[in-house]
mmCIF file of C-alpha atoms and ligand atoms in Angstrom:
data_model
loop_
_atom_site.group_PDB
_atom_site.id
_atom_site.type_symbol
_atom_site.label_atom_id
_atom_site.label_comp_id
_atom_site.label_asym_id
_atom_site.label_seq_id
_atom_site.Cartn_x
_atom_site.Cartn_y
_atom_site.Cartn_z
ATOM 1 C CA MET N 872 103.006 83.385 134.325
ATOM 2 C CA PHE N 873 102.096 82.816 130.532
ATOM 3 C CA VAL N 874 103.699 86.018 129.709
ATOM 4 C CA LEU N 875 106.918 85.195 131.677
ATOM 5 C CA ARG N 876 107.004 81.826 129.848
ATOM 6 C CA MET N 877 106.675 83.629 126.485
ATOM 7 C CA LEU N 878 109.432 86.061 127.380
ATOM 8 C CA SER N 879 111.817 83.117 128.310
ATOM 9 C CA TYR N 880 111.191 81.638 124.882
ATOM 10 C CA LEU N 881 111.814 85.042 123.260
ATOM 11 C CA TRP N 882 114.988 85.652 125.350
ATOM 12 C CA ALA N 883 116.302 82.181 124.351
ATOM 13 C CA LEU N 884 115.238 82.673 120.670
ATOM 14 C CA PRO N 885 118.644 83.555 119.165
ATOM 15 C CA THR N 886 120.138 80.217 120.664
ATOM 16 C CA THR N 887 116.958 78.363 119.632
ATOM 17 C CA MET N 888 117.423 79.554 116.178
ATOM 18 C CA LEU N 889 120.737 77.811 115.947
ATOM 19 C CA GLY N 890 119.248 74.613 117.104
ATOM 20 C CA LEU N 891 116.376 74.811 114.560
ATOM 21 C CA VAL N 892 118.961 74.779 111.757
ATOM 22 C CA PHE N 893 119.426 71.040 112.672
ATOM 23 C CA VAL N 894 115.732 70.236 112.019
ATOM 24 C CA PRO N 895 115.824 70.091 108.253
ATOM 25 C CA LEU N 896 119.207 68.534 108.395
ATOM 26 C CA ALA N 897 117.919 65.679 110.489
ATOM 27 C CA MET N 898 114.807 65.269 108.348
ATOM 28 C CA LEU N 899 116.830 65.186 105.189
ATOM 29 C CA THR N 900 119.126 62.455 106.540
ATOM 30 C CA ARG N 901 116.729 59.879 108.075
ATOM 31 C CA GLY N 902 116.616 61.632 111.567
ATOM 32 C CA GLY N 903 113.665 62.627 113.426
ATOM 33 C CA VAL N 904 112.144 65.445 115.339
ATOM 34 C CA ARG N 905 109.625 65.526 118.243
ATOM 35 C CA VAL N 906 108.406 67.962 120.843
ATOM 36 C CA VAL N 907 108.585 67.116 124.460
ATOM 37 C CA SER N 908 107.359 69.486 127.175
ATOM 38 C CA GLY N 909 107.942 72.559 125.063
ATOM 39 C CA VAL N 910 111.297 71.571 123.809
ATOM 40 C CA VAL N 911 112.035 70.426 120.345
ATOM 41 C CA GLU N 912 114.237 67.228 120.183
ATOM 42 C CA VAL N 913 116.093 66.572 117.070
ATOM 43 C CA TYR N 914 118.009 63.235 116.571
ATOM 44 C CA GLY N 915 119.516 60.833 114.151
ATOM 45 C CA GLY N 916 121.039 61.270 110.630
ATOM 46 C CA TRP N 917 123.323 64.170 110.345
ATOM 47 C CA VAL N 918 122.653 65.200 113.987
ATOM 48 C CA GLU N 919 124.241 61.907 115.206
ATOM 49 C CA ILE N 920 127.264 62.482 113.124
ATOM 50 C CA PHE N 921 127.600 66.062 114.326
ATOM 51 C CA LEU N 922 127.449 65.006 117.971
ATOM 52 C CA ARG N 923 129.906 62.289 117.506
ATOM 53 C CA ARG N 924 132.527 64.085 115.441
ATOM 54 C CA CYS N 925 132.076 67.934 115.707
ATOM 55 C CA THR N 926 132.264 68.624 119.535
ATOM 56 C CA LEU N 927 135.407 69.084 121.601
ATOM 57 C CA LEU N 928 134.691 66.068 123.825
ATOM 58 C CA PRO N 929 136.999 62.991 123.082
ATOM 59 C CA ASN N 930 134.153 60.669 122.338
ATOM 60 C CA GLY N 931 131.591 63.300 121.107
ATOM 61 C CA ALA N 932 128.492 64.243 122.935
ATOM 62 C CA SER N 933 125.286 62.234 123.589
ATOM 63 C CA ALA N 934 123.144 65.397 123.489
ATOM 64 C CA MET N 935 123.490 69.198 123.140
ATOM 65 C CA THR N 936 121.100 71.975 124.113
ATOM 66 C CA LEU N 937 120.701 74.990 121.881
ATOM 67 C CA GLY N 938 117.894 77.044 123.420
ATOM 68 C CA HIS N 939 114.619 75.321 123.244
ATOM 69 C CA VAL N 940 116.094 72.598 120.902
ATOM 70 C CA VAL N 941 117.921 69.543 122.132
ATOM 71 C CA LEU N 942 120.052 67.584 119.689
ATOM 72 C CA GLY N 943 120.571 63.856 120.559
ATOM 73 C CA ARG N 944 122.317 61.010 118.856
ATOM 74 C CA ASP N 945 119.072 59.014 118.897
ATOM 75 C CA GLU N 946 115.798 58.866 120.746
ATOM 76 C CA MET N 947 117.282 56.687 123.566
ATOM 77 C CA GLN N 948 120.142 59.213 124.352
ATOM 78 C CA LEU N 949 117.469 62.020 124.327
ATOM 79 C CA ASP N 950 115.600 59.993 127.062
ATOM 80 C CA LEU N 951 118.697 59.243 129.105
ATOM 81 C CA THR N 952 119.957 62.764 128.992
ATOM 82 C CA ARG N 953 116.614 64.673 129.286
ATOM 83 C CA ALA N 954 116.970 65.812 132.955
ATOM 84 C CA HIS N 955 120.580 67.131 132.329
ATOM 85 C CA GLU N 956 119.701 68.755 129.070
ATOM 86 C CA ARG N 957 116.583 70.464 130.562
ATOM 87 C CA VAL N 958 118.857 72.138 133.217
ATOM 88 C CA HIS N 959 120.669 73.647 130.263
ATOM 89 C CA VAL N 960 117.385 74.760 128.766
ATOM 90 C CA ARG N 961 116.739 76.698 132.015
ATOM 91 C CA GLN N 962 120.271 78.086 131.830
ATOM 92 C CA VAL N 963 119.494 79.405 128.298
ATOM 93 C CA GLU N 964 116.330 80.899 129.601
ATOM 94 C CA ARG N 965 118.259 82.889 132.269
ATOM 95 C CA TRP N 966 121.282 83.788 130.078
ATOM 96 C CA GLY N 967 119.507 84.200 126.573
ATOM 97 C CA PRO N 968 121.934 85.151 123.802
ATOM 98 C CA LEU N 969 124.805 85.286 126.313
ATOM 99 C CA PHE N 970 124.738 81.583 127.119
ATOM 100 C CA ILE N 971 126.877 80.373 124.385
ATOM 101 C CA PRO N 972 129.577 83.126 124.879
ATOM 102 C CA ALA N 973 129.367 82.650 128.633
ATOM 103 C CA TYR N 974 129.632 78.844 128.500
ATOM 104 C CA LEU N 975 132.587 79.001 125.954
ATOM 105 C CA THR N 976 134.370 81.744 127.909
ATOM 106 C CA ALA N 977 134.015 79.642 131.094
ATOM 107 C CA SER N 978 135.436 76.601 129.221
ATOM 108 C CA LEU N 979 138.376 78.645 127.860
ATOM 109 C CA VAL N 980 139.275 80.269 131.215
ATOM 110 C CA LEU N 981 139.157 76.827 132.895
ATOM 111 C CA TRP N 982 141.342 75.338 130.119
ATOM 112 C CA MET N 983 143.855 78.038 130.486
ATOM 113 C CA ARG N 984 143.977 77.456 134.170
ATOM 114 C CA GLY N 985 144.758 73.786 133.582
ATOM 115 C CA LYS N 986 141.305 72.615 134.466
ATOM 116 C CA ARG N 987 138.815 70.609 132.509
ATOM 117 C CA ALA N 988 136.963 72.700 130.146
ATOM 118 C CA TYR N 989 133.772 70.437 130.136
ATOM 119 C CA ALA N 990 133.593 68.687 133.570
ATOM 120 C CA ASP N 991 134.550 71.795 135.560
ATOM 121 C CA ASN N 992 132.458 74.338 133.691
ATOM 122 C CA PRO N 993 130.096 75.656 136.109
ATOM 123 C CA PHE N 994 127.123 75.281 133.642
ATOM 124 C CA GLU N 995 127.986 71.533 133.485
ATOM 125 C CA LEU N 996 128.407 71.287 137.236
ATOM 126 C CA GLU N 997 124.928 72.682 137.884
ATOM 127 C CA ALA N 998 123.391 70.350 135.126
ATOM 128 C CA PHE N 999 125.054 67.337 136.723
ATOM 129 C CA ARG N 1000 124.097 68.309 140.147
ATOM 130 C CA CYS N 1001 120.539 68.973 139.302
ATOM 131 C CA SER N 1002 119.999 65.854 137.011
HETATM 132 ZN ZN1 ZN Y 404 125.566 69.398 129.804
#
């Protein structure tokens, strides 16, 4: 079991590395970092601005999962979105480095078909169904 757990972290590592880029950004801009159940949660400071302004969602995102790193606007948003974001963590553990390309491809195909790139994305549907 321990070996499988370590392999899931290794498989998700390329995506996790993207998330870890936000740790110093948060720390240098009055944000924070904590670890909850094996997941690094990064919040506040520049992370809050990134989530508010740099996503494709009209009002920004409350949180975002990048491997075993979850970005949140603040600690409360991390608490409120934890169940949903943990589904995305499990998805990254299954898809590994293919998660981001698969997620973005699904969104693009949906958008090209006139559907909602976020709300109809199967990764989001699973996360909303399970949280
Ligand atoms: Zn989601």
